[in-house]
Coordinates of C-alpha atoms in Angstrom, one line a residue:
X1 CA 4.4 -58.7 21.4
X2 CA 8.1 -56.4 22.8
X3 CA 7.0 -54.2 25.4
X4 CA 9.2 -51.8 25.6
X5 CA 9.6 -50.2 29.4
X6 CA 10.6 -46.1 29.2
X7 CA 12.0 -42.9 31.0
X8 CA 8.8 -40.9 30.4
X9 CA 12.1 -37.9 29.7
X10 CA 12.8 -40.0 26.3
X11 CA 9.9 -40.4 25.1
X12 CA 9.2 -36.6 25.4
X13 CA 13.1 -35.6 24.1
X14 CA 12.1 -37.7 21.6
X15 CA 8.3 -36.6 20.1
X16 CA 9.0 -33.0 20.8
X17 CA 12.5 -33.9 17.9
X18 CA 9.7 -35.1 16.2
X19 CA 8.0 -32.4 15.7
X20 CA 5.7 -33.0 19.2
X21 CA 5.5 -31.9 22.8
X22 CA 5.9 -33.4 25.4
X23 CA 7.5 -33.0 29.0
X24 CA 5.4 -32.5 32.3
X25 CA 2.2 -33.5 32.1
X26 CA 0.1 -30.1 32.1
X27 CA -3.8 -29.8 34.4
X28 CA -6.4 -31.3 32.8
X29 CA -9.4 -29.4 32.0
X30 CA -11.6 -31.2 34.4
X31 CA -11.8 -34.9 36.6
X32 CA -10.7 -37.6 35.0
X33 CA -10.4 -35.7 31.0
X34 CA -6.7 -35.9 29.5
X35 CA -6.5 -33.1 27.3
X36 CA -3.5 -31.8 24.8
X37 CA -3.5 -28.3 25.2
X38 CA -2.4 -26.5 22.1
X39 CA -0.5 -23.1 21.3
X40 CA -0.9 -20.5 18.7
X41 CA -3.6 -22.2 17.8
X42 CA -4.4 -21.5 14.4
X43 CA -8.6 -20.1 13.8
X44 CA -10.1 -22.0 11.1
X45 CA -7.6 -25.3 11.5
X46 CA -9.2 -28.5 12.5
X47 CA -7.0 -30.5 15.1
X48 CA -8.0 -34.8 15.4
X49 CA -5.9 -36.6 17.9
X50 CA -6.3 -40.2 17.4
X51 CA -4.2 -42.8 19.7
X52 CA -2.2 -45.2 18.4
X53 CA 0.1 -46.3 21.9
X54 CA -0.8 -46.3 25.3
X55 CA 1.0 -46.0 28.3
X56 CA 0.6 -48.4 31.1
X57 CA 2.4 -49.1 34.6
X58 CA 3.7 -46.3 35.4
X59 CA 6.7 -46.7 38.0
X60 CA 8.4 -43.9 39.5
X61 CA 12.2 -44.3 40.3
X62 CA 14.7 -41.2 41.1
X63 CA 12.3 -39.2 40.7
X64 CA 12.2 -39.9 37.4
X65 CA 9.0 -41.8 35.5
X66 CA 9.0 -45.2 33.7
X67 CA 6.4 -46.6 31.4
X68 CA 5.8 -48.9 29.4
X69 CA 5.1 -48.6 25.3
X70 CA 2.3 -50.5 23.5
X71 CA 0.5 -50.0 20.2
X72 CA -3.2 -49.6 20.1
X73 CA -4.0 -51.6 17.8
X74 CA -3.2 -54.2 15.0
X75 CA -4.4 -51.5 12.2
X76 CA -1.5 -49.1 14.1
X77 CA 0.7 -51.5 14.3
X78 CA 0.1 -52.0 10.8
X79 CA -0.1 -47.7 9.8
X80 CA 3.3 -47.1 12.3
X81 CA 5.2 -49.8 9.8
X82 CA 4.5 -48.2 7.1
X83 CA 5.9 -44.9 8.2
X84 CA 8.3 -46.6 9.3
X85 CA 9.3 -48.6 6.4
X86 CA 8.8 -45.8 3.8
X87 CA 11.0 -44.1 1.6
X88 CA 11.6 -40.3 1.1
X89 CA 14.3 -40.7 -1.4
X90 CA 14.5 -38.8 -4.6
X91 CA 14.0 -41.4 -7.3
X92 CA 17.0 -43.7 -7.7
X93 CA 19.0 -42.2 -4.9
X94 CA 19.1 -45.2 -1.7
X95 CA 16.2 -45.8 0.2
X96 CA 16.6 -44.0 3.6
X97 CA 14.0 -45.5 5.1
X98 CA 14.1 -45.7 8.8
X99 CA 13.4 -49.4 9.5
X100 CA 14.3 -52.4 6.1
X101 CA 12.1 -55.7 5.7
X102 CA 13.7 -58.2 4.0
X103 CA 13.4 -61.0 1.9
X104 CA 13.7 -63.0 4.1
X105 CA 10.6 -61.5 6.4
X106 CA 13.4 -59.9 8.9
X107 CA 13.5 -55.8 10.1
X108 CA 16.4 -53.6 10.0
X109 CA 17.7 -50.5 11.4
X110 CA 21.0 -50.3 9.5
X111 CA 22.7 -52.9 10.8
X112 CA 20.9 -53.5 14.3
X113 CA 17.7 -56.2 13.7
X114 CA 14.6 -54.6 15.2
X115 CA 12.3 -57.6 13.6
X116 CA 12.0 -57.7 17.7
X117 CA 10.0 -54.7 18.0
X118 CA 7.2 -55.4 14.9
X119 CA 4.3 -56.5 16.9
X120 CA 5.2 -53.4 18.7
X121 CA 6.4 -50.4 16.5
X122 CA 5.2 -48.3 18.9
X123 CA 7.7 -49.2 21.5
X124 CA 11.0 -49.0 18.6
X125 CA 9.6 -45.1 17.9
X126 CA 9.9 -44.2 20.8
X127 CA 13.6 -44.8 20.6
X128 CA 14.2 -42.6 17.3
X129 CA 16.5 -39.8 17.0
X130 CA 14.7 -36.4 16.5
X131 CA 15.7 -36.8 12.9
X132 CA 14.1 -39.8 12.5
X133 CA 11.8 -38.7 14.5
X134 CA 10.3 -36.0 12.5
X135 CA 10.5 -38.3 9.0
X136 CA 8.2 -40.5 11.2
X137 CA 5.4 -37.7 12.1
X138 CA 5.4 -36.7 7.9
X139 CA 4.9 -40.0 7.1
X140 CA 2.3 -41.0 9.6
X141 CA -1.7 -41.3 8.8
X142 CA -4.2 -43.0 11.1
X143 CA -5.7 -46.2 9.3
X144 CA -8.8 -45.8 6.8
X145 CA -11.8 -46.2 9.1
X146 CA -10.2 -45.1 11.8
X147 CA -11.9 -42.4 14.2
X148 CA -10.6 -39.9 15.9
X149 CA -10.4 -40.4 20.2
X150 CA -12.0 -37.3 21.3
X151 CA -13.1 -34.6 19.7
X152 CA -11.4 -32.7 17.0
X153 CA -10.8 -28.5 18.1
X154 CA -12.1 -25.7 15.2
X155 CA -10.4 -23.0 17.2
X156 CA -12.4 -19.4 16.5
X157 CA -11.0 -15.6 14.9
X158 CA -11.1 -15.2 18.6
X159 CA -9.2 -17.8 19.9
X160 CA -6.6 -17.5 16.8
X161 CA -3.2 -17.9 18.4
X162 CA -3.9 -18.3 22.1
X163 CA -3.3 -21.9 23.6
X164 CA -7.1 -24.3 23.1
X165 CA -7.3 -27.8 24.4
X166 CA -8.3 -31.0 22.4
X167 CA -10.4 -33.3 24.6
X168 CA -8.8 -36.7 24.0
X169 CA -9.5 -40.6 24.8
X170 CA -6.9 -40.9 27.6
X171 CA -4.1 -41.6 28.8
X172 CA -1.0 -42.3 25.9
X173 CA 0.3 -41.6 22.4
X174 CA -1.2 -39.5 19.9
X175 CA -1.1 -38.3 16.1
X176 CA -2.7 -34.6 15.9
X177 CA -3.8 -34.2 12.8
X178 CA -4.0 -30.2 11.2
X179 CA -6.4 -29.7 8.4
X180 CA -7.5 -26.6 7.2
X181 CA -9.3 -25.2 3.8
X182 CA -7.2 -22.9 1.1
X183 CA -10.2 -22.2 -0.6
X184 CA -11.9 -24.9 -1.8
X185 CA -9.5 -27.5 -1.5
X186 CA -8.6 -29.2 2.3
X187 CA -4.6 -28.8 2.9
X188 CA -3.1 -31.6 5.7
X189 CA -0.1 -29.7 7.6
X190 CA 2.4 -31.2 9.8
X191 CA 1.4 -33.9 12.1
X192 CA 2.0 -33.8 15.4
X193 CA 3.2 -36.8 17.6
X194 CA 2.5 -35.8 21.5
X195 CA 2.0 -37.7 24.6
X196 CA -0.7 -37.1 27.3
X197 CA 0.5 -36.7 31.1
X198 CA 0.4 -40.1 32.5
X199 CA -1.2 -41.4 35.6
X200 CA -1.4 -37.7 36.1
X201 CA 2.0 -37.8 36.9
X202 CA 3.7 -34.7 37.1
X203 CA 7.8 -33.1 37.6
X204 CA 9.5 -34.7 34.2
X205 CA 10.9 -32.1 31.6
X206 CA 12.1 -31.9 29.2
X207 CA 14.1 -30.4 25.9
X208 CA 12.1 -29.1 22.9
X209 CA 13.3 -30.1 18.9
X210 CA 14.1 -25.7 18.3
X211 CA 14.0 -27.5 14.5
X212 CA 10.1 -27.7 14.3
X213 CA 9.3 -25.0 17.1
X214 CA 8.8 -27.1 19.5
X215 CA 11.9 -25.2 21.2
X216 CA 10.0 -24.2 24.4
X217 CA 7.7 -27.1 25.2
X218 CA 8.9 -28.9 28.9
X219 CA 5.7 -29.8 29.4
X220 CA 4.1 -33.7 28.1
X221 CA 0.7 -33.1 26.6
X222 CA 1.4 -30.1 24.7
X223 CA 2.5 -28.6 21.4
X224 CA 2.7 -26.0 19.5
X225 CA 1.2 -25.5 16.6
X226 CA 2.9 -26.1 13.2
X227 CA 1.0 -25.0 10.2
X228 CA 0.9 -21.2 10.9
X229 CA -1.7 -19.1 8.7
X230 CA -0.5 -16.4 6.7
X231 CA 0.1 -13.5 9.6
X232 CA -1.7 -10.9 9.6
X233 CA -0.3 -6.8 9.1
X234 CA -2.2 -3.6 10.7
X235 CA -1.1 -0.3 9.0
X236 CA -2.2 3.6 10.1
X237 CA -1.8 7.2 9.0
X238 CA -1.4 9.8 11.1
X239 CA -1.0 13.8 10.4
X240 CA 2.7 13.9 11.5
X241 CA 2.0 17.4 13.5
X242 CA -0.7 14.8 15.8
X243 CA 0.4 11.1 15.5
X244 CA -2.0 9.6 17.6
X245 CA -5.2 10.4 15.9
X246 CA -6.1 8.3 13.3
X247 CA -6.0 10.1 9.4
X248 CA -7.1 7.7 8.2
X249 CA -9.9 8.3 5.3
X250 CA -8.3 12.3 5.7
X251 CA -8.0 14.6 2.9
X252 CA -4.6 15.5 2.6
X253 CA -3.0 18.9 0.9
X254 CA 0.2 18.9 -0.8
X255 CA 3.8 19.6 1.9
X256 CA 2.0 17.7 4.4
X257 CA 3.5 15.2 6.6
X258 CA 2.1 12.2 7.4
X259 CA 3.4 9.8 10.5
X260 CA 2.3 6.1 9.1
X261 CA 3.2 2.6 11.1
X262 CA 3.0 -0.9 10.6
X263 CA 2.2 -3.3 12.6
X264 CA 2.3 -7.1 13.2
X265 CA 3.2 -9.6 15.8
X266 CA 5.7 -12.1 16.2
X267 CA 3.4 -15.4 18.5
X268 CA 4.7 -16.2 22.1
X269 CA 5.5 -19.8 19.9
X270 CA 8.4 -18.4 18.1
X271 CA 11.0 -19.0 21.4
X272 CA 10.6 -22.4 19.7
X273 CA 12.5 -22.4 17.3
X274 CA 16.0 -22.3 16.2
X275 CA 15.5 -19.2 14.3
X276 CA 12.1 -17.3 13.7
X277 CA 12.6 -14.9 10.4
X278 CA 10.1 -12.5 9.7
X279 CA 9.6 -10.0 6.6
X280 CA 7.9 -6.5 6.5
X281 CA 7.4 -4.9 3.4
X282 CA 5.7 -1.1 2.5
X283 CA 4.5 0.5 -0.3
X284 CA 3.9 3.6 -0.7
X285 CA 2.0 4.9 -4.0
X286 CA 3.2 7.8 -6.2
X287 CA 3.0 11.0 -4.5
X288 CA 3.9 10.5 -1.3
X289 CA 7.9 11.3 -0.9
X290 CA 9.1 8.4 1.9
X291 CA 11.8 10.7 4.3
X292 CA 14.5 9.0 5.8
X293 CA 14.8 7.6 9.2
X294 CA 12.7 4.4 8.6
X295 CA 12.6 3.3 13.0
X296 CA 11.4 -0.2 13.9
X297 CA 9.7 -1.2 17.7
X298 CA 9.2 -3.8 20.1
X299 CA 6.4 -3.5 22.6
X300 CA 4.9 -5.8 24.8
X301 CA 0.9 -4.2 23.8
X302 CA -0.9 -3.1 20.4
X303 CA -0.5 -0.7 20.5
X304 CA 2.3 2.2 19.7
X305 CA 4.3 4.3 22.9
X306 CA 7.6 5.7 21.4
X307 CA 8.8 6.7 24.7
X308 CA 7.8 3.6 26.0
X309 CA 8.3 1.0 24.3
X310 CA 12.1 -0.8 23.0
X311 CA 13.8 1.0 19.6
X312 CA 15.5 -1.4 18.4
X313 CA 19.3 -0.8 17.3
X314 CA 19.8 -1.1 12.8
X315 CA 21.5 -4.4 13.8
X316 CA 18.7 -6.0 15.0
X317 CA 17.0 -6.3 11.3
X318 CA 17.7 -5.3 8.0
X319 CA 16.6 -2.4 6.5
X320 CA 15.9 -2.3 2.7
X321 CA 14.9 1.3 1.0
X322 CA 13.0 3.4 0.7
X323 CA 13.4 3.1 -2.5
X324 CA 11.1 4.4 -5.6
X325 CA 10.0 1.7 -8.2
X326 CA 9.8 2.2 -11.8
X327 CA 6.2 2.4 -11.4
X328 CA 7.4 5.7 -8.8
X329 CA 6.3 3.6 -5.4
X330 CA 8.5 3.4 -3.1
X331 CA 9.2 0.0 -1.4
X332 CA 10.6 -0.2 2.0
X333 CA 11.1 -3.8 3.8
X334 CA 13.1 -4.3 7.3
X335 CA 13.7 -8.3 8.2
X336 CA 14.3 -9.8 10.6
X337 CA 16.7 -13.5 9.8
X338 CA 15.8 -14.6 13.8
X339 CA 12.8 -12.5 15.5
X340 CA 12.7 -15.5 18.3
X341 CA 13.1 -12.5 20.5
X342 CA 10.6 -11.1 20.5
X343 CA 8.2 -13.9 20.9
X344 CA 5.5 -12.2 21.9
X345 CA 5.8 -8.8 21.3
X346 CA 3.8 -6.1 18.6
X347 CA 6.6 -5.3 16.2
X348 CA 6.5 -1.3 14.8
X349 CA 7.6 0.6 11.9
X350 CA 7.5 3.5 12.1
X351 CA 8.6 6.4 9.3
X352 CA 6.8 10.2 8.0
X353 CA 6.2 10.7 4.1
X354 CA 5.9 14.0 2.6
X355 CA 2.8 14.8 0.0
X356 CA 3.9 15.5 -3.3
X357 CA 3.1 17.0 -6.2
X358 CA 2.4 13.9 -7.7
X359 CA -0.5 13.6 -5.6
X360 CA -2.3 15.1 -8.6
X361 CA -1.6 12.4 -11.1
X362 CA -2.6 9.4 -8.7
X363 CA -6.6 10.0 -9.0
X364 CA -6.1 13.1 -5.8
X365 CA -5.2 11.1 -3.2
X366 CA -2.0 9.1 -2.2
X367 CA -1.7 5.1 -0.9
X368 CA -0.1 2.6 1.6
X369 CA -0.2 -1.0 2.0
X370 CA 1.8 -3.3 4.2
X371 CA 2.3 -6.6 4.2
X372 CA 4.0 -9.0 6.5
X373 CA 5.3 -13.3 5.8
X374 CA 7.3 -16.0 7.4
X375 CA 9.2 -16.9 5.0
X376 CA 9.0 -13.9 2.6
X377 CA 7.6 -15.7 -0.4
X378 CA 3.3 -16.6 1.1
X379 CA 2.1 -12.5 2.7
X380 CA -0.3 -11.4 4.4
X381 CA -3.0 -9.8 2.7
X382 CA -2.5 -6.2 2.4
X383 CA -3.4 -3.3 4.7
X384 CA -4.5 -0.4 2.9
X385 CA -4.3 3.8 3.8
X386 CA -5.8 6.0 1.7
X387 CA -6.5 9.8 1.7
X388 CA -7.9 11.5 -0.8
X389 CA -6.6 15.8 -2.0
X390 CA -8.9 17.8 -2.6
X391 CA -9.5 21.6 -5.7
X392 CA -12.0 23.9 -5.6
X393 CA -13.0 25.5 -8.9
X394 CA -15.0 29.0 -10.2
X395 CA -15.4 30.7 -13.2
X396 CA -15.3 34.4 -13.4
X397 CA -17.7 36.3 -15.6
X398 CA -19.5 39.4 -16.6
X399 CA -22.5 40.2 -14.2
X400 CA -25.0 37.8 -16.3
X401 CA -22.5 35.6 -17.4
X402 CA -22.8 35.8 -20.7
X403 CA -18.8 37.2 -20.9
X404 CA -16.0 34.5 -19.7
X405 CA -13.5 37.2 -18.0
X406 CA -9.3 37.5 -17.8
X407 CA -7.8 39.3 -15.8
X408 CA -9.2 39.4 -12.4
X409 CA -6.2 38.3 -9.7
X410 CA -7.4 37.0 -6.2
X411 CA -5.5 35.6 -3.2
X412 CA -6.4 32.5 -1.0
X413 CA -6.4 32.5 2.6
X414 CA -6.6 29.7 4.6
X415 CA -7.2 30.9 8.1
X416 CA -5.1 33.5 8.4
X417 CA -2.4 31.9 6.4
X418 CA -2.3 33.2 2.8
X419 CA -1.9 30.4 0.1
X420 CA 1.0 30.4 -2.8
X421 CA 0.8 28.6 -5.8
X422 CA 2.7 26.7 -8.9
X423 CA 0.9 28.0 -12.0
X424 CA -0.2 23.6 -14.1
X425 CA 0.1 23.3 -17.6
X426 CA -3.0 24.7 -18.8
X427 CA -3.8 27.9 -18.1
X428 CA -6.0 28.8 -15.0
X429 CA -5.3 25.8 -12.9
X430 CA -3.1 25.9 -9.4
X431 CA -1.9 23.8 -7.4
X432 CA -0.8 24.6 -3.4
X433 CA 2.6 25.2 -3.9
X434 CA 5.4 23.9 -1.4
X435 CA 8.2 25.8 0.8
X436 CA 10.6 23.5 -1.6
X437 CA 9.0 24.8 -4.9
X438 CA 10.0 27.8 -6.9
X439 CA 8.4 29.9 -9.4
X440 CA 5.1 30.3 -7.1
X441 CA 3.1 33.6 -6.7
X442 CA 0.7 34.1 -4.6
X443 CA -2.2 34.9 -6.9
X444 CA -4.6 32.9 -9.2
X445 CA -5.5 34.8 -12.4
X446 CA -8.0 34.4 -14.6
X447 CA -7.6 32.9 -18.5
X448 CA -9.8 33.8 -21.1
X449 CA -12.1 30.9 -20.5
X450 CA -12.4 32.0 -16.6
X451 CA -12.3 28.9 -15.5
X452 CA -9.6 29.5 -12.1
X453 CA -8.7 25.5 -10.3
X454 CA -6.8 25.5 -6.9
X455 CA -6.0 21.4 -6.0
X456 CA -4.1 19.9 -3.8
X457 CA -5.6 20.7 -1.0
X458 CA -7.4 19.8 2.5
X459 CA -11.0 19.7 3.0
X460 CA -11.8 23.4 4.9
X461 CA -13.0 26.5 4.1
X462 CA -11.0 29.2 2.0
X463 CA -11.2 32.9 1.6
X464 CA -10.9 34.5 -1.7
X465 CA -10.1 38.0 -2.0
X466 CA -10.3 39.5 -5.8
X467 CA -6.9 41.6 -5.8
X468 CA -7.7 43.3 -9.3
X469 CA -10.7 42.8 -11.1
X470 CA -10.6 42.1 -15.4
X471 CA -9.7 45.6 -17.7
X472 CA -12.9 47.7 -18.4
X473 CA -14.7 46.2 -14.9
X474 CA -14.8 48.5 -11.9
X475 CA -12.1 48.0 -9.8
X476 CA -14.7 48.9 -6.9
X477 CA -17.2 46.1 -6.1
X478 CA -14.7 43.0 -5.7
X479 CA -16.6 40.6 -4.5
X480 CA -14.5 38.3 -1.3
X481 CA -15.7 35.1 -0.1
X482 CA -15.4 31.4 0.8
X483 CA -14.9 28.3 -1.1
X484 CA -15.8 25.3 1.0
X485 CA -14.7 21.8 0.3
X486 CA -15.2 18.8 2.0
X487 CA -15.0 14.7 1.1
X488 CA -17.5 13.6 -0.7
X489 CA -19.7 17.0 -0.7
X490 CA -20.0 19.6 -3.6
X491 CA -18.3 22.9 -2.6
X492 CA -19.7 26.2 -1.4
X493 CA -19.0 29.2 -1.7
X494 CA -20.6 32.6 0.2
X495 CA -20.0 36.1 -0.2
X496 CA -18.2 37.7 2.9
X497 CA -17.3 40.1 4.0
X498 CA -19.2 43.7 5.4
X499 CA -20.4 45.4 2.2
X500 CA -22.0 42.4 0.1
X501 CA -22.4 43.1 -3.4
X502 CA -24.7 39.6 -5.1
X503 CA -21.3 38.7 -7.4
X504 CA -21.1 35.7 -5.5
X505 CA -23.3 32.4 -7.4
X506 CA -23.3 29.6 -5.6
X507 CA -24.9 27.8 -7.4
X508 CA -23.5 27.6 -10.9
X509 CA -20.1 28.9 -9.3
X510 CA -19.2 31.8 -11.0
X511 CA -17.9 35.3 -9.7
X512 CA -19.6 37.8 -11.3
X513 CA -17.9 42.0 -12.0
X514 CA -19.7 45.0 -13.3
X515 CA -18.4 48.2 -15.1
X516 CA -20.5 50.4 -12.6
X517 CA -22.4 50.9 -9.9
X518 CA -25.8 51.0 -12.0
X519 CA -25.1 46.6 -12.5
X520 CA -25.3 45.9 -8.8
X521 CA -28.4 44.1 -7.8
X522 CA -31.4 46.4 -6.7
X523 CA -32.3 44.0 -4.0
X524 CA -31.2 41.8 -0.7
X525 CA -28.4 42.7 0.9
X526 CA -26.3 43.5 -2.9
X527 CA -29.8 46.5 -3.0
X528 CA -27.9 47.2 0.9
X529 CA -24.7 47.4 -0.2
X530 CA -26.1 49.6 -3.6
X531 CA -28.1 52.2 -2.2
X532 CA -25.1 52.6 0.7
X533 CA -22.3 54.1 -2.4
X534 CA -25.7 55.7 -3.8
X535 CA -26.2 57.5 -0.1
X536 CA -22.2 58.0 -0.2
X537 CA -22.5 59.6 -3.4
X538 CA -25.3 61.6 -2.5
X539 CA -23.4 62.8 0.9
X540 CA -20.7 63.8 -1.9
X541 CA -22.3 65.3 -3.1
X542 CA -24.5 68.2 -0.2
X543 CA -21.1 68.9 0.0
X544 CA -20.0 70.1 -2.9
X545 CA -23.0 71.6 -3.3
X546 CA -22.3 73.3 0.6
X547 CA -19.4 74.3 -0.1
X548 CA -19.7 76.1 -3.0
X549 CA -22.8 77.7 -1.6
X550 CA -20.3 79.3 1.1
X551 CA -17.9 80.1 -1.4
X552 CA -20.7 82.2 -2.9
X553 CA -21.7 83.7 0.0
X554 CA -18.1 84.5 0.7
X555 CA -17.8 86.5 -3.1
X556 CA -20.8 88.6 -2.4
X557 CA -19.4 90.1 0.8
X558 CA -16.4 90.9 -0.7

């Protein structure tokens, strides 16, 4: 059996270039325990170690470590030979197998006779170039019935993206498989070929293969997980006037400006790649006007701080959009051809958008979805924000509700702010106006149906004042009332003012008018109002009588 003496750094470099990590040794998890570290471990993946070769007779020469590499057993030698002699070329194309077995039983690699390695193919594997080792790693499978050489590792959701240790059977060269579930189907990702520490020796450094994401690996017994889960994304919305308060699920009004932030993460292992593409897309629903001024930040932590975080220059990424699509959604795309310089950082895409009148045609809500991708094909599950607009309504009637009244006008305030409106196609329906609207009105008018509907509002309490009574009805007894609206709750009408006439029916959502004082209620606050009016009338009559009495006395003296 041919035993190949190897400089550990050479073995490491070869393995790294094959998509697996080798270099300086890692610390053992416990005395006598040899581990392999999986960087950027992926939740739900199972990493299983299989030892296919052992290291023996380590020697230190001029600060460098030399070892002998020996295949684990005949079954593994056969598995290594199969991987080396299998072609991956397309049908009809010349074979690209790393080793060819001739009819005479000899093995050749190009013009070189490599038959002497046939009893220990592990030693030959250590001579492969980076490209060759990548091909070998992809083709190698454990012999049928082979048990794991140590404990398989399955990271939890909490361990996603962290470094986790696989406990092995001892020092040596390992095939580490990566399996995971896609739906109900078991999937095997790219293999890793990893050497453990060598007799506890440290200090042998190599440069890893950037094509396989191992460029930042410099230590034996570690590799970067090659099969990444689809990255995750987060999305937040806030009122532009108060951007630090989460506004998802809250109500909004037409004309309100919202701030949006999309958050992605570039794993620290991205620095090991020759390039690390990263894609972000954001879709704002109908009812949102996305404003110009998209900004992209890199942050050391998961919380955006525009004052402290790094605002990336426009040439650091490619921005497409915001673009209004045929379905009236707005697409914004940010892409990095290489995000490796942001390894270990969070990427935030921020912009503002204004709620527009189209929200009324989108089930009175605006939504926003964001996704991220590594390859622009497999996208994360969308993260969605949603905000609703509300409305209120009431019907103008006579005192007993039997007749709907047309022509009454009402002004509406939000706090101390008088609101303006745009009349909609259906008579009696209005929406909140914005500063860009023309043909606005400062009062809403009841139609023949008596029903007034006001749309595009946020939750709150609005003050409604009747300004003009319908024709034929008293202009003295006009109610003022509030309407309180909240998401998922029935509106509440409450008559207000120093004098309440009992003309607001909060059960039927009706607002009444009377033709004269005799129609006012005689009980409760409304009754008090009536007696106040009668008192004023009587006081007026008494003053008239007194005046006439004085005039009569003067006449008698004359």
